[in-house]
Amino acid sequence: MSPEIMSTFVALAVTIMILALIFAILNLARSFRTKRDVRKAYHKARSRFYFGIFMIAFAVDQVFLFPTLVTYIIVIVLLFFGILNLTYGYKASKYFKGNLPIENKAWEEFEQKKHN
């Protein structure tokens, strides 16, 4: 592989890593700030989704930077856990996103009872 193509892949992987880490931290912070349980679980699931993307991008970056047998073994482990986080985060966020309107309705009813 030519050095120009390899450096492009590395730069793309680093960009994806940075963006995924920012979104993971942002969603984790949102989960700590909210008081609603379903919304908290939704943001934690989204955080796991983005962390899975980060792990996969990191593994791809390591393959291009250090092509050794030890790196390949570590990359396989990172890819496994990255794909697990990605799929769990996607399924969980999809599930909790469907329950957000139910929680919003219950929260509004709670607020109305609280003010009455």
Tab-separated table of N, CA and C in Angstrom:
chain	number	residue	atom	x	y	z
A	1	MET	N	0.852	-1.174	0.000
A	1	MET	CA	0.000	0.000	0.000
A	1	MET	C	0.898	1.237	0.000
A	2	SER	N	0.512	2.207	-0.793
A	2	SER	CA	1.333	3.411	-0.896
A	2	SER	C	1.212	4.259	0.370
A	3	PRO	N	2.271	5.008	0.670
A	3	PRO	CA	2.251	5.825	1.901
A	3	PRO	C	1.156	6.892	1.913
A	4	GLU	N	0.791	7.415	0.734
A	4	GLU	CA	-0.255	8.442	0.682
A	4	GLU	C	-1.616	7.859	1.075
A	5	ILE	N	-1.908	6.672	0.571
A	5	ILE	CA	-3.177	6.032	0.895
A	5	ILE	C	-3.210	5.636	2.370
A	6	MET	N	-2.082	5.112	2.859
A	6	MET	CA	-2.023	4.709	4.253
A	6	MET	C	-2.183	5.917	5.181
A	7	SER	N	-1.534	7.018	4.867
A	7	SER	CA	-1.659	8.204	5.710
A	7	SER	C	-3.086	8.774	5.653
A	8	THR	N	-3.752	8.618	4.517
A	8	THR	CA	-5.146	9.060	4.415
A	8	THR	C	-6.042	8.213	5.306
A	9	PHE	N	-5.839	6.889	5.308
A	9	PHE	CA	-6.621	6.008	6.173
A	9	PHE	C	-6.365	6.299	7.649
A	10	VAL	N	-5.117	6.565	7.993
A	10	VAL	CA	-4.779	6.879	9.388
A	10	VAL	C	-5.439	8.189	9.801
A	11	ALA	N	-5.379	9.187	8.937
A	11	ALA	CA	-6.005	10.477	9.247
A	11	ALA	C	-7.514	10.336	9.378
A	12	LEU	N	-8.125	9.533	8.527
A	12	LEU	CA	-9.561	9.309	8.608
A	12	LEU	C	-9.920	8.575	9.900
A	13	ALA	N	-9.129	7.575	10.260
A	13	ALA	CA	-9.387	6.831	11.501
A	13	ALA	C	-9.235	7.733	12.717
A	14	VAL	N	-8.232	8.586	12.736
A	14	VAL	CA	-8.030	9.504	13.869
A	14	VAL	C	-9.182	10.500	13.963
A	15	THR	N	-9.657	10.995	12.820
A	15	THR	CA	-10.794	11.920	12.816
A	15	THR	C	-12.038	11.252	13.369
A	16	ILE	N	-12.290	10.018	12.935
A	16	ILE	CA	-13.449	9.276	13.438
A	16	ILE	C	-13.294	9.019	14.929
A	17	MET	N	-12.072	8.690	15.373
A	17	MET	CA	-11.828	8.449	16.799
A	17	MET	C	-12.136	9.693	17.621
A	18	ILE	N	-11.669	10.836	17.184
A	18	ILE	CA	-11.867	12.083	17.924
A	18	ILE	C	-13.355	12.429	18.003
A	19	LEU	N	-14.054	12.350	16.860
A	19	LEU	CA	-15.481	12.670	16.857
A	19	LEU	C	-16.283	11.691	17.710
A	20	ALA	N	-15.968	10.409	17.602
A	20	ALA	CA	-16.692	9.403	18.387
A	20	ALA	C	-16.451	9.596	19.880
A	21	LEU	N	-15.221	9.917	20.257
A	21	LEU	CA	-14.924	10.139	21.672
A	21	LEU	C	-15.642	11.381	22.201
A	22	ILE	N	-15.710	12.427	21.389
A	22	ILE	CA	-16.431	13.640	21.794
A	22	ILE	C	-17.908	13.328	22.016
A	23	PHE	N	-18.520	12.605	21.067
A	23	PHE	CA	-19.937	12.267	21.205
A	23	PHE	C	-20.181	11.309	22.372
A	24	ALA	N	-19.250	10.401	22.615
A	24	ALA	CA	-19.395	9.471	23.745
A	24	ALA	C	-19.361	10.236	25.069
A	25	ILE	N	-18.423	11.150	25.202
A	25	ILE	CA	-18.320	11.943	26.431
A	25	ILE	C	-19.529	12.863	26.580
A	26	LEU	N	-19.987	13.451	25.474
A	26	LEU	CA	-21.154	14.325	25.511
A	26	LEU	C	-22.391	13.567	25.995
A	27	ASN	N	-22.628	12.378	25.457
A	27	ASN	CA	-23.790	11.598	25.873
A	27	ASN	C	-23.658	11.089	27.300
A	28	LEU	N	-22.439	10.759	27.714
A	28	LEU	CA	-22.235	10.331	29.095
A	28	LEU	C	-22.518	11.485	30.057
A	29	ALA	N	-22.090	12.680	29.685
A	29	ALA	CA	-22.379	13.852	30.522
A	29	ALA	C	-23.875	14.125	30.574
A	30	ARG	N	-24.555	13.955	29.451
A	30	ARG	CA	-26.011	14.136	29.433
A	30	ARG	C	-26.700	13.125	30.342
A	31	SER	N	-26.173	11.898	30.385
A	31	SER	CA	-26.795	10.881	31.234
A	31	SER	C	-26.623	11.218	32.713
A	32	PHE	N	-25.524	11.850	33.072
A	32	PHE	CA	-25.326	12.241	34.466
A	32	PHE	C	-26.184	13.448	34.850
A	33	ARG	N	-26.483	14.297	33.888
A	33	ARG	CA	-27.202	15.534	34.191
A	33	ARG	C	-28.710	15.362	34.280
A	34	THR	N	-29.261	14.343	33.642
A	34	THR	CA	-30.712	14.205	33.630
A	34	THR	C	-31.206	13.436	34.847
A	35	LYS	N	-32.442	13.738	35.239
A	35	LYS	CA	-33.048	13.057	36.376
A	35	LYS	C	-33.997	11.955	35.920
A	36	ARG	N	-34.355	11.961	34.656
A	36	ARG	CA	-35.304	10.983	34.130
A	36	ARG	C	-34.576	9.674	33.819
A	37	ASP	N	-35.160	8.569	34.258
A	37	ASP	CA	-34.490	7.274	34.144
A	37	ASP	C	-34.358	6.779	32.706
A	38	VAL	N	-35.429	6.892	31.920
A	38	VAL	CA	-35.373	6.388	30.545
A	38	VAL	C	-34.420	7.238	29.721
A	39	ARG	N	-34.475	8.529	29.907
A	39	ARG	CA	-33.565	9.419	29.174
A	39	ARG	C	-32.108	9.148	29.573
A	40	LYS	N	-31.885	8.871	30.846
A	40	LYS	CA	-30.542	8.537	31.330
A	40	LYS	C	-30.039	7.260	30.652
A	41	ALA	N	-30.889	6.243	30.584
A	41	ALA	CA	-30.511	4.986	29.941
A	41	ALA	C	-30.293	5.188	28.446
A	42	TYR	N	-31.099	6.052	27.826
A	42	TYR	CA	-30.936	6.356	26.398
A	42	TYR	C	-29.576	6.984	26.129
A	43	HIS	N	-29.200	7.956	26.937
A	43	HIS	CA	-27.914	8.626	26.724
A	43	HIS	C	-26.736	7.691	27.021
A	44	LYS	N	-26.872	6.816	27.999
A	44	LYS	CA	-25.808	5.843	28.262
A	44	LYS	C	-25.664	4.865	27.103
A	45	ALA	N	-26.782	4.460	26.516
A	45	ALA	CA	-26.734	3.567	25.363
A	45	ALA	C	-26.080	4.259	24.170
A	46	ARG	N	-26.411	5.516	23.959
A	46	ARG	CA	-25.776	6.271	22.862
A	46	ARG	C	-24.274	6.423	23.111
A	47	SER	N	-23.902	6.611	24.368
A	47	SER	CA	-22.492	6.717	24.713
A	47	SER	C	-21.754	5.419	24.389
A	48	ARG	N	-22.373	4.286	24.697
A	48	ARG	CA	-21.757	2.995	24.375
A	48	ARG	C	-21.641	2.801	22.868
A	49	PHE	N	-22.645	3.257	22.120
A	49	PHE	CA	-22.607	3.180	20.664
A	49	PHE	C	-21.389	3.939	20.114
A	50	TYR	N	-21.223	5.166	20.562
A	50	TYR	CA	-20.105	5.968	20.077
A	50	TYR	C	-18.759	5.436	20.574
A	51	PHE	N	-18.737	4.876	21.790
A	51	PHE	CA	-17.494	4.284	22.271
A	51	PHE	C	-17.128	3.055	21.438
A	52	GLY	N	-18.118	2.302	20.988
A	52	GLY	CA	-17.861	1.178	20.090
A	52	GLY	C	-17.250	1.644	18.776
A	53	ILE	N	-17.752	2.746	18.231
A	53	ILE	CA	-17.163	3.316	17.014
A	53	ILE	C	-15.726	3.740	17.288
A	54	PHE	N	-15.480	4.344	18.439
A	54	PHE	CA	-14.129	4.744	18.808
A	54	PHE	C	-13.193	3.545	18.851
A	55	MET	N	-13.638	2.450	19.484
A	55	MET	CA	-12.788	1.267	19.606
A	55	MET	C	-12.476	0.654	18.235
A	56	ILE	N	-13.462	0.616	17.352
A	56	ILE	CA	-13.245	0.063	16.018
A	56	ILE	C	-12.271	0.939	15.233
A	57	ALA	N	-12.443	2.253	15.295
A	57	ALA	CA	-11.543	3.163	14.585
A	57	ALA	C	-10.128	3.075	15.153
A	58	PHE	N	-10.011	2.916	16.465
A	58	PHE	CA	-8.698	2.768	17.091
A	58	PHE	C	-8.017	1.488	16.622
A	59	ALA	N	-8.785	0.411	16.531
A	59	ALA	CA	-8.227	-0.867	16.068
A	59	ALA	C	-7.741	-0.756	14.622
A	60	VAL	N	-8.536	-0.108	13.782
A	60	VAL	CA	-8.130	0.064	12.376
A	60	VAL	C	-6.870	0.916	12.291
A	61	ASP	N	-6.802	1.949	13.097
A	61	ASP	CA	-5.623	2.810	13.122
A	61	ASP	C	-4.379	2.034	13.537
A	62	GLN	N	-4.499	1.174	14.517
A	62	GLN	CA	-3.351	0.398	14.990
A	62	GLN	C	-2.862	-0.592	13.945
A	63	VAL	N	-3.773	-1.140	13.172
A	63	VAL	CA	-3.369	-2.076	12.108
A	63	VAL	C	-2.485	-1.364	11.091
A	64	PHE	N	-2.846	-0.134	10.740
A	64	PHE	CA	-2.053	0.607	9.758
A	64	PHE	C	-0.727	1.086	10.339
A	65	LEU	N	-0.703	1.443	11.620
A	65	LEU	CA	0.512	2.000	12.207
A	65	LEU	C	1.521	0.933	12.625
A	66	PHE	N	1.058	-0.184	13.197
A	66	PHE	CA	1.946	-1.211	13.732
A	66	PHE	C	1.538	-2.590	13.223
A	67	PRO	N	1.940	-2.970	12.034
A	67	PRO	CA	1.540	-4.271	11.484
A	67	PRO	C	2.394	-5.426	12.029
A	68	THR	N	2.144	-5.830	13.270
A	68	THR	CA	2.841	-6.970	13.867
A	68	THR	C	1.810	-7.975	14.370
A	69	LEU	N	2.260	-9.159	14.721
A	69	LEU	CA	1.365	-10.207	15.191
A	69	LEU	C	0.689	-9.819	16.505
A	70	VAL	N	1.442	-9.213	17.414
A	70	VAL	CA	0.864	-8.791	18.697
A	70	VAL	C	-0.239	-7.756	18.458
A	71	THR	N	0.001	-6.840	17.546
A	71	THR	CA	-1.009	-5.828	17.223
A	71	THR	C	-2.259	-6.476	16.658
A	72	TYR	N	-2.089	-7.467	15.801
A	72	TYR	CA	-3.252	-8.143	15.218
A	72	TYR	C	-4.091	-8.841	16.292
A	73	ILE	N	-3.441	-9.426	17.271
A	73	ILE	CA	-4.165	-10.090	18.354
A	73	ILE	C	-4.948	-9.058	19.178
A	74	ILE	N	-4.298	-7.961	19.498
A	74	ILE	CA	-4.964	-6.901	20.264
A	74	ILE	C	-6.104	-6.287	19.454
A	75	VAL	N	-5.896	-6.129	18.149
A	75	VAL	CA	-6.925	-5.561	17.286
A	75	VAL	C	-8.150	-6.469	17.228
A	76	ILE	N	-7.944	-7.775	17.201
A	76	ILE	CA	-9.078	-8.700	17.194
A	76	ILE	C	-9.908	-8.530	18.460
A	77	VAL	N	-9.244	-8.397	19.606
A	77	VAL	CA	-9.961	-8.195	20.876
A	77	VAL	C	-10.701	-6.856	20.857
A	78	LEU	N	-10.021	-5.800	20.386
A	78	LEU	CA	-10.661	-4.484	20.319
A	78	LEU	C	-11.856	-4.488	19.375
A	79	LEU	N	-11.711	-5.147	18.230
A	79	LEU	CA	-12.829	-5.224	17.288
A	79	LEU	C	-14.006	-5.983	17.886
A	80	PHE	N	-13.717	-7.062	18.602
A	80	PHE	CA	-14.780	-7.836	19.227
A	80	PHE	C	-15.567	-6.981	20.215
A	81	PHE	N	-14.863	-6.321	21.128
A	81	PHE	CA	-15.549	-5.499	22.119
A	81	PHE	C	-16.154	-4.241	21.498
A	82	GLY	N	-15.524	-3.708	20.467
A	82	GLY	CA	-16.079	-2.549	19.773
A	82	GLY	C	-17.387	-2.881	19.084
A	83	ILE	N	-17.431	-4.032	18.423
A	83	ILE	CA	-18.665	-4.449	17.750
A	83	ILE	C	-19.749	-4.767	18.775
A	84	LEU	N	-19.370	-5.381	19.916
A	84	LEU	CA	-20.356	-5.639	20.977
A	84	LEU	C	-20.948	-4.330	21.498
A	85	ASN	N	-20.098	-3.349	21.787
A	85	ASN	CA	-20.583	-2.054	22.274
A	85	ASN	C	-21.449	-1.358	21.231
A	86	LEU	N	-21.029	-1.436	19.982
A	86	LEU	CA	-21.767	-0.795	18.897
A	86	LEU	C	-23.160	-1.399	18.757
A	87	THR	N	-23.254	-2.724	18.716
A	87	THR	CA	-24.557	-3.359	18.531
A	87	THR	C	-25.450	-3.187	19.758
A	88	TYR	N	-24.870	-3.361	20.957
A	88	TYR	CA	-25.680	-3.169	22.166
A	88	TYR	C	-26.163	-1.722	22.262
A	89	GLY	N	-25.282	-0.778	22.019
A	89	GLY	CA	-25.658	0.631	22.096
A	89	GLY	C	-26.727	0.992	21.093
A	90	TYR	N	-26.635	0.435	19.886
A	90	TYR	CA	-27.646	0.720	18.863
A	90	TYR	C	-29.000	0.151	19.258
A	91	LYS	N	-29.015	-1.125	19.667
A	91	LYS	CA	-30.285	-1.770	20.034
A	91	LYS	C	-30.909	-1.110	21.264
A	92	ALA	N	-30.082	-0.805	22.261
A	92	ALA	CA	-30.606	-0.201	23.486
A	92	ALA	C	-31.107	1.219	23.228
A	93	SER	N	-30.380	2.000	22.450
A	93	SER	CA	-30.834	3.367	22.189
A	93	SER	C	-32.107	3.360	21.354
A	94	LYS	N	-32.243	2.403	20.451
A	94	LYS	CA	-33.471	2.275	19.673
A	94	LYS	C	-34.643	1.929	20.591
A	95	TYR	N	-34.417	1.022	21.536
A	95	TYR	CA	-35.455	0.626	22.484
A	95	TYR	C	-35.857	1.800	23.381
A	96	PHE	N	-34.872	2.471	23.952
A	96	PHE	CA	-35.176	3.565	24.874
A	96	PHE	C	-35.742	4.782	24.150
A	97	LYS	N	-35.356	4.981	22.898
A	97	LYS	CA	-35.914	6.101	22.147
A	97	LYS	C	-37.415	5.907	21.931
A	98	GLY	N	-37.830	4.655	21.765
A	98	GLY	CA	-39.254	4.376	21.635
A	98	GLY	C	-40.018	4.614	22.920
A	99	ASN	N	-39.347	4.555	24.050
A	99	ASN	CA	-39.999	4.771	25.345
A	99	ASN	C	-39.916	6.213	25.836
A	100	LEU	N	-39.209	7.068	25.135
A	100	LEU	CA	-39.098	8.464	25.560
A	100	LEU	C	-40.446	9.190	25.579
A	101	PRO	N	-41.329	9.009	24.571
A	101	PRO	CA	-42.629	9.695	24.654
A	101	PRO	C	-43.466	9.245	25.854
A	102	ILE	N	-43.368	7.975	26.214
A	102	ILE	CA	-44.110	7.470	27.378
A	102	ILE	C	-43.595	8.140	28.645
A	103	GLU	N	-42.270	8.253	28.741
A	103	GLU	CA	-41.696	8.905	29.914
A	103	GLU	C	-42.050	10.390	29.949
A	104	ASN	N	-42.040	11.049	28.793
A	104	ASN	CA	-42.395	12.470	28.751
A	104	ASN	C	-43.828	12.692	29.228
A	105	LYS	N	-44.745	11.818	28.791
A	105	LYS	CA	-46.139	11.930	29.211
A	105	LYS	C	-46.271	11.711	30.722
A	106	ALA	N	-45.590	10.696	31.231
A	106	ALA	CA	-45.641	10.416	32.669
A	106	ALA	C	-45.022	11.562	33.454
A	107	TRP	N	-43.946	12.138	32.944
A	107	TRP	CA	-43.287	13.249	33.636
A	107	TRP	C	-44.195	14.485	33.676
A	108	GLU	N	-44.910	14.740	32.553
A	108	GLU	CA	-45.834	15.869	32.522
A	108	GLU	C	-46.974	15.675	33.523
A	109	GLU	N	-47.498	14.449	33.591
A	109	GLU	CA	-48.553	14.169	34.558
A	109	GLU	C	-48.041	14.337	35.986
A	110	PHE	N	-46.830	13.907	36.227
A	110	PHE	CA	-46.232	14.068	37.549
A	110	PHE	C	-46.068	15.541	37.911
A	111	GLU	N	-45.617	16.339	36.953
A	111	GLU	CA	-45.444	17.776	37.194
A	111	GLU	C	-46.783	18.458	37.455
A	112	GLN	N	-47.844	18.032	36.719
A	112	GLN	CA	-49.162	18.633	36.930
A	112	GLN	C	-49.700	18.294	38.318
A	113	LYS	N	-49.525	17.046	38.752
A	113	LYS	CA	-49.972	16.645	40.079
A	113	LYS	C	-49.165	17.360	41.164
A	114	LYS	N	-47.929	17.590	40.877
A	114	LYS	CA	-47.056	18.250	41.836
A	114	LYS	C	-47.473	19.719	42.035
A	115	HIS	N	-47.903	20.375	40.968
A	115	HIS	CA	-48.293	21.772	41.052
A	115	HIS	C	-49.726	21.955	41.546
A	116	ASN	N	-50.535	20.916	41.467
A	116	ASN	CA	-51.937	21.017	41.929
A	116	ASN	C	-52.068	20.718	43.358
